[in-house]
DNA sequence: AACAATTAAACAACTGTTTAATTTAAACAC
DNA sequence: GTGTTTAAATTAAACAGTTGTTTAATTGTT
């Protein structure tokens, strides 16, 4: 049984059949939990229920498996954002929808983001992070334009470090996620669904509040 | 030439001579750059200029080397904080000194924090994170008390998610640090000293502004 | 028949740790 | 200051286990 050729096509996009996606998702979880180096292809194979040779056969190597995951996971969020901006209402009101979208998105891709975060800074890791960098650049430009427009409408304060807004939003989320064990204990929540609930309610609310406060703060 | 016994003493505190510290610092940098699993004891030995057997001889194992690093690095910051609180001035004014201290401290220990962040969530990694957890708990209590007092003086708003203030402060810093390569490019700064300067000035200023805004924001 | 999919086995390289031997340095008796 | 003892420091080599990848053979599908 075969569906697609197991090689990179000319445009560099790999066709993904169900089995390949299953392998990617298994690898994503293991990479996020144990790190790239901490995960073996035997672990991935076993958990995905395939033979170890299939990973080389499908993806070429462990490194290329990670690259395939990055391309599969990280897509732009320009269009989603456009519909928020075109909605009526003040810029301040739009922030709520905007933050909500960002947190949902980042939460959905949290594992891949974690993997990238830790492998990105390693200069000896010869992995192609182009997709990730383009994604970040696009996100940054969207935020920068949004804030600029809000400032022109005099809804937002001047003297805001626009470049550090994304670190504030995503950083807050990720610091929570990376220290999940700690905050689980602190907040006295136990299971995964309660964490999900906290993220999409209290944490999202806190980030909204923080960003709205920052954008309207006058010293 | 020998200085101290290479074993754990009764109270669990290892005496550290200069050579041990040199090994710890070498390991810290490599662990932070390449991850715990991505770093081999041969790399550490070579970079530290010692024989590979010395690591087992001094620390017992690679895991115990990391544990020794944690104990060496992560100390409480209660006393430093106390002097800030006892200074005169409003609570709002104290925030500046407080944030500055936190960023300086976290920046100094950034590598160990990065290592911990990544290894902490791995349940199969049998490493003792007690020192780290106590450190976090203490920091949290300090912040919680500080905010409570500021609220009692009516300087800070009510309805603040106190538990998410530390994630906001540290998260912003770490998201910047983890994506150093990206922001280096975005901010058009090249060398390490310019990054240092940005952290202690623009980034610290941004975090101060964000937290002050949050603590005084009325919806 | 043609070729993709899948497999178990083998591969050489690398892993953390231990060994057993040697070197170094402090402690001691004089 | 001697020479001797004692134990720590340091070393190269070996250890057994694991790593990612490849092979060559087999199975499955069209």
XYZ file of C-alpha atoms (C1' of nucleotides) in Angstrom:
498
model
C 0.000 0.000 0.000
C 1.459 3.308 -1.023
C 0.078 6.788 -1.512
C 2.838 9.203 -2.381
C 6.439 9.183 -3.387
C 8.653 9.347 -0.319
C 10.935 12.052 -1.646
C 11.030 15.813 -1.601
C 9.291 17.221 -4.627
C 10.806 19.902 -6.791
C 9.201 22.774 -4.912
C 10.506 21.435 -1.641
C 7.082 20.582 -0.294
C 6.694 17.018 0.858
C 3.431 15.277 0.203
C 2.138 13.958 3.479
C 0.000 10.877 3.651
C -1.730 9.813 6.835
C 1.116 7.633 8.007
C 3.636 10.415 7.596
C 1.467 12.807 9.581
C 1.076 10.195 12.284
C 4.853 9.941 12.493
C 5.204 13.741 12.601
C 2.718 14.078 15.454
C 4.373 11.299 17.412
C 7.762 12.907 16.894
C 6.397 16.327 17.844
C 5.235 15.118 21.221
C 8.455 13.264 21.948
C 10.690 16.103 20.760
C 8.764 18.571 22.913
C 8.873 16.330 25.975
C 12.399 14.954 25.722
C 14.163 17.294 23.339
C 15.504 16.565 19.895
C 18.659 14.839 21.141
C 16.729 13.205 23.961
C 14.432 11.481 21.499
C 15.568 8.413 19.576
C 14.157 7.195 16.319
C 13.492 3.898 18.036
C 11.210 5.705 20.517
C 9.379 7.421 17.682
C 9.053 4.210 15.688
C 7.784 2.236 18.625
C 5.202 4.832 19.636
C 4.083 5.339 16.055
C 3.945 1.586 15.490
C 6.296 1.515 12.538
C 9.678 0.063 11.702
C 12.691 2.258 12.472
C 13.812 2.183 8.850
C 10.596 3.897 7.777
C 11.770 7.236 9.149
C 14.837 7.297 6.973
C 12.748 5.932 4.130
C 10.068 8.592 4.444
C 11.978 11.637 5.616
C 15.629 10.899 4.866
C 16.988 11.523 8.337
C 16.086 12.584 11.860
C 16.991 16.183 11.069
C 14.838 16.223 7.969
C 11.983 14.768 10.002
C 12.152 17.841 12.233
C 12.283 20.150 9.229
C 9.214 18.435 7.781
C 7.459 19.001 11.106
C 8.293 22.715 11.068
C 6.903 23.148 7.569
C 3.815 21.144 8.474
C 3.110 23.105 11.657
C 4.117 26.695 11.209
C 1.848 28.489 8.822
C 1.094 32.184 8.545
C -1.793 33.705 10.408
C -2.244 36.754 8.226
C -5.748 35.975 6.967
C -7.169 35.198 10.396
C -5.814 38.495 11.572
C -7.259 40.499 8.666
C -10.800 39.581 9.620
C -10.207 40.896 13.129
C -8.927 44.230 11.886
C -11.756 44.680 9.393
C -14.342 44.175 12.141
C -15.873 47.362 13.467
C -15.054 48.717 16.886
C -12.192 50.585 18.513
C -8.611 49.380 18.331
C -8.718 48.809 22.038
C -11.658 46.472 21.575
C -9.870 44.641 18.811
C -7.022 43.774 21.132
C -9.177 41.245 22.935
C -9.920 39.306 19.778
C -6.330 39.669 18.675
C -4.796 38.303 21.874
C -7.324 35.530 21.982
C -6.347 34.470 18.483
C -2.635 34.610 19.247
C -2.906 32.528 22.407
C -5.147 29.939 20.746
C -2.722 29.665 17.874
C 0.392 29.444 19.941
C -1.230 26.981 22.305
C -2.138 24.744 19.398
C 1.438 24.833 18.125
C 3.071 24.939 21.544
C 5.046 21.745 21.128
C 6.680 22.708 17.869
C 7.392 26.180 19.240
C 9.062 24.626 22.243
C 11.218 22.440 20.041
C 12.229 25.367 17.878
C 12.925 27.605 20.882
C 15.531 25.213 22.155
C 17.107 24.160 18.905
C 17.033 27.566 17.249
C 19.938 29.040 19.172
C 22.231 26.076 18.569
C 24.658 27.071 15.829
C 25.894 23.518 15.276
C 22.422 22.188 14.585
C 22.192 22.343 10.801
C 18.452 22.666 10.585
C 16.608 24.966 8.235
C 14.613 27.431 10.340
C 13.576 29.611 7.417
C 9.869 28.827 7.779
C 10.030 29.739 11.454
C 11.853 33.006 10.835
C 9.414 34.094 8.145
C 6.534 33.270 10.458
C 8.010 35.429 13.199
C 8.742 38.312 10.858
C 5.205 38.303 9.552
C 3.735 38.233 13.051
C 5.940 41.090 14.064
C 4.896 43.256 11.117
C 1.225 42.599 11.808
C 1.587 43.722 15.414
C 3.715 46.728 14.488
C 1.113 47.940 11.978
C -1.737 47.322 14.362
C -0.115 49.401 17.098
C 0.849 52.144 14.658
C -2.738 52.457 13.441
C -4.020 52.509 16.998
C -1.584 55.268 17.830
C -2.674 57.282 14.797
C -6.244 57.028 16.045
C -4.928 58.317 19.397
C -6.267 55.205 21.112
C -2.805 53.971 22.091
C -0.077 55.848 23.899
C 3.175 56.888 22.276
C 6.505 55.718 23.669
C 5.716 52.063 23.429
C 8.405 49.525 22.629
C 6.523 47.871 19.806
C 9.224 45.290 19.242
C 8.817 43.888 22.741
C 5.048 43.390 22.612
C 5.236 39.936 21.058
C 7.850 38.786 23.592
C 5.485 39.991 26.301
C 2.482 38.114 24.947
C 4.187 34.907 23.877
C 6.730 35.011 26.680
C 3.992 35.080 29.306
C 2.268 32.126 27.708
C 5.433 30.080 27.253
C 6.793 30.750 30.703
C 3.530 29.372 31.980
C 3.691 26.373 29.670
C 7.354 25.577 30.327
C 6.708 25.664 34.062
C 3.401 23.865 33.819
C 4.315 21.501 36.640
C 5.018 24.399 38.950
C 1.858 26.374 38.190
C -0.271 23.265 38.286
C 0.804 22.956 41.895
C 0.496 26.667 42.656
C -2.964 27.015 41.149
C -4.085 23.683 42.583
C -5.218 22.306 39.247
C -4.510 18.739 38.403
C -5.529 17.471 35.004
C -4.850 18.551 31.459
C -8.341 19.890 30.775
C -8.188 22.224 33.764
C -4.947 23.635 32.408
C -6.567 24.120 29.010
C -9.370 25.979 30.759
C -6.969 28.179 32.706
C -5.014 29.057 29.565
C -8.055 30.054 27.539
C -9.653 31.980 30.390
C -7.533 33.358 33.216
C -4.205 33.428 31.365
C -5.675 34.892 28.184
C -7.559 37.439 30.270
C -4.369 38.409 32.087
C -2.485 38.939 28.836
C -5.337 41.017 27.385
C -5.337 43.152 30.517
C -1.568 43.559 30.445
C -1.382 44.604 26.810
C -4.331 46.963 27.048
C -2.777 48.530 30.137
C 0.568 48.917 28.380
C -0.901 50.425 25.245
C -2.849 53.044 27.201
C -0.326 53.774 29.949
C 0.802 57.365 30.357
C 3.747 57.872 32.669
C 47.384 18.815 43.947
C 44.108 18.399 45.762
C 41.861 20.703 47.707
C 38.713 18.987 48.807
C 37.203 15.561 49.007
C 35.307 14.758 45.839
C 32.242 13.394 47.552
C 28.979 14.776 48.784
C 29.224 15.809 52.398
C 26.682 14.802 54.981
C 24.533 17.882 54.529
C 24.439 17.305 50.787
C 26.463 20.388 49.964
C 29.441 19.757 47.774
C 32.597 21.697 48.426
C 33.637 23.389 45.225
C 37.242 24.114 44.439
C 38.271 26.255 41.505
C 38.554 23.358 39.101
C 35.097 22.097 39.932
C 33.635 25.533 39.343
C 35.475 25.751 36.058
C 33.885 22.462 35.012
C 30.454 23.663 36.133
C 30.709 26.870 34.118
C 31.902 25.018 31.045
C 29.058 22.540 31.387
C 26.554 25.355 31.958
C 27.414 27.005 28.682
C 27.338 23.761 26.728
C 24.109 22.532 28.323
C 22.438 25.872 27.575
C 23.652 25.919 23.978
C 23.226 22.279 23.045
C 20.891 20.901 25.680
C 21.644 18.296 28.322
C 21.381 15.342 25.960
C 23.079 17.285 23.195
C 26.155 17.771 25.330
C 28.657 14.955 25.836
C 31.044 14.648 28.715
C 33.830 14.504 26.144
C 32.829 17.965 24.933
C 32.812 19.287 28.471
C 36.145 17.652 29.289
C 37.808 18.947 26.167
C 36.563 22.509 26.611
C 37.437 22.511 30.303
C 40.835 20.983 29.594
C 40.416 17.956 31.816
C 40.257 14.200 31.447
C 36.794 12.728 30.894
C 37.102 10.559 33.993
C 37.373 13.653 36.172
C 33.674 14.386 35.806
C 32.655 11.049 37.249
C 35.423 11.400 39.792
C 34.310 14.842 40.929
C 30.559 14.743 40.503
C 29.663 11.064 40.219
C 27.738 11.270 36.955
C 26.501 13.610 34.261
C 23.148 13.948 36.018
C 24.800 14.800 39.301
C 26.944 17.364 37.514
C 23.760 19.138 36.475
C 22.363 18.914 39.991
C 25.577 20.426 41.353
C 25.198 23.250 38.847
C 21.642 23.945 39.985
C 22.665 24.148 43.623
C 25.641 26.322 42.741
C 23.599 28.742 40.637
C 20.153 29.087 42.078
C 20.190 30.898 45.366
C 17.443 32.856 47.030
C 17.098 36.567 46.428
C 15.154 37.397 49.544
C 17.741 39.654 51.167
C 18.364 41.742 48.067
C 14.655 42.264 47.815
C 14.231 43.254 51.449
C 16.500 46.264 51.028
C 14.377 47.473 48.128
C 11.160 47.250 50.123
C 12.623 48.991 53.163
C 13.718 51.949 51.037
C 11.442 54.954 51.235
C 9.178 55.951 48.366
C 5.886 54.763 46.909
C 5.273 51.188 45.907
C 5.045 52.332 42.326
C 8.536 53.768 42.591
C 9.836 50.585 44.121
C 8.743 48.611 41.087
C 11.538 50.084 39.033
C 14.218 48.876 41.421
C 12.440 45.579 41.797
C 12.201 44.824 38.077
C 15.766 45.934 37.559
C 16.938 43.503 40.209
C 14.901 40.656 38.778
C 16.140 41.145 35.227
C 19.774 41.478 36.337
C 19.464 38.323 38.360
C 17.727 36.280 35.748
C 20.115 37.497 33.088
C 23.065 36.415 35.181
C 21.556 32.960 35.624
C 19.950 32.777 32.188
C 21.854 29.701 31.065
C 20.955 27.579 34.067
C 17.359 28.754 33.847
C 17.263 27.727 30.218
C 18.588 24.291 31.072
C 16.071 23.854 33.857
C 13.161 25.116 31.746
C 13.832 22.443 29.242
C 14.597 19.517 31.507
C 12.061 20.360 34.184
C 9.035 19.087 32.312
C 10.607 15.757 31.373
C 9.214 13.147 33.728
C 11.810 10.520 32.776
C 14.700 12.751 33.691
C 15.470 11.760 37.252
C 16.995 15.025 38.339
C 16.400 16.706 41.672
C 14.777 20.078 40.995
C 14.011 20.824 44.636
C 16.341 23.812 44.799
C 14.716 25.260 41.701
C 11.182 24.758 42.976
C 11.960 26.363 46.321
C 13.547 29.289 44.518
C 10.434 29.801 42.418
C 8.092 29.491 45.368
C 10.031 32.075 47.319
C 10.061 34.483 44.394
C 6.364 34.053 43.969
C 5.616 34.795 47.605
C 7.772 37.906 47.525
C 5.903 39.267 44.521
C 2.514 38.320 45.946
C 3.237 40.137 49.202
C 4.608 43.144 47.408
C 1.494 43.503 45.270
C -0.818 42.919 48.236
C 0.873 45.694 50.204
C 0.708 48.039 47.244
C -2.995 47.305 46.910
C -3.572 47.977 50.596
C -1.931 51.365 50.122
C -4.332 51.866 47.196
C -1.401 52.388 44.851
C -2.178 49.275 42.811
C -5.466 48.302 41.226
C -7.539 45.362 42.372
C -8.411 42.521 40.012
C -4.847 41.688 39.143
C -3.789 38.125 38.443
C -0.891 38.138 40.861
C 0.160 34.617 39.925
C 0.811 35.618 36.339
C 3.052 38.618 37.070
C 6.246 36.585 37.275
C 5.464 34.755 34.017
C 4.983 38.159 32.422
C 8.288 39.548 33.677
C 10.448 36.479 33.201
C 8.581 35.298 30.135
C 9.253 38.550 28.322
C 12.930 38.340 29.146
C 13.281 34.681 28.198
C 11.331 34.945 24.981
C 13.804 37.638 24.028
C 16.759 35.544 25.097
C 15.569 32.324 23.450
C 15.021 34.186 20.193
C 18.191 36.230 20.496
C 19.180 35.467 16.918
C 15.883 36.793 15.641
C 15.857 40.013 17.662
C 19.496 40.645 16.977
C 18.495 40.843 13.344
C 15.305 42.824 13.971
C 16.968 45.402 16.198
C 20.040 45.544 13.980
C 22.464 44.853 16.802
C 25.343 42.549 16.229
C 27.627 41.791 19.123
C 27.126 40.419 22.604
C 27.772 43.712 24.407
C 25.071 45.489 22.426
C 22.624 42.806 23.473
C 23.677 43.240 27.088
C 23.057 46.954 26.707
C 19.630 46.409 25.162
C 18.611 44.015 27.936
C 19.621 46.322 30.764
C 18.127 49.404 29.143
C 15.345 49.089 26.570
C 14.107 45.640 27.599
C 14.222 46.378 31.324
C 12.486 49.713 30.681
C 9.770 47.981 28.674
C 9.106 45.468 31.438
C 8.972 48.212 34.067
C 6.497 50.104 31.945
C 4.379 47.011 31.341
C 4.158 46.024 34.995
C 3.478 49.560 36.196
C 0.761 49.869 33.577
C -0.777 46.563 34.603
C -0.713 47.344 38.312
C -2.447 50.698 37.829
C -4.829 49.742 35.034
C -8.530 50.320 35.666
C -10.830 48.781 33.098
C 5.998 -8.157 -13.779
C 7.159 -3.754 -11.553
C 7.819 -1.258 -7.823
C 6.421 0.701 -3.337
C 6.211 -0.645 1.487
C 8.003 -2.992 5.219
C 11.097 -5.728 7.782
C 15.086 -7.715 10.732
C 19.690 -7.481 10.901
C 23.974 -5.351 10.591
C 26.850 -1.102 10.549
C 30.271 1.892 12.504
C 30.361 5.671 15.499
C 29.432 7.488 19.804
C 27.525 7.382 24.602
C 28.430 7.655 29.978
C 30.981 5.219 33.143
C 34.632 2.284 35.184
C 39.082 0.277 35.498
C 43.671 -0.047 36.864
C 47.935 2.216 36.589
C 50.592 6.375 37.198
C 51.664 10.955 38.812
C 51.370 14.563 42.121
C 51.233 16.744 46.493
C 50.586 17.159 51.162
C 51.602 14.936 55.924
C 54.662 12.967 58.849
C 58.759 11.469 61.505
C 63.315 12.699 62.095
C 65.537 20.226 54.938
C 65.639 14.980 54.674
C 63.285 10.523 52.993
C 58.993 7.956 53.543
C 54.119 7.262 53.745
C 49.495 8.179 52.366
C 46.004 9.379 49.633
C 44.215 12.466 46.169
C 44.575 13.769 41.280
C 45.045 12.445 36.740
C 45.428 9.487 32.907
C 44.661 6.170 28.801
C 42.263 2.311 27.871
C 38.466 -0.583 28.030
C 33.543 -1.390 28.947
C 28.880 -2.451 27.560
C 25.072 -0.175 25.727
C 22.869 3.002 22.480
C 22.811 5.968 18.550
C 21.206 7.127 13.457
C 21.501 5.034 9.236
C 21.946 1.435 5.660
C 21.546 -3.072 3.808
C 19.475 -6.758 1.572
C 15.601 -9.563 1.668
C 10.637 -10.009 1.848
C 5.829 -8.654 1.480
C 2.031 -6.076 -0.597
C -0.378 -3.561 -4.371
C -1.438 -2.221 -8.784
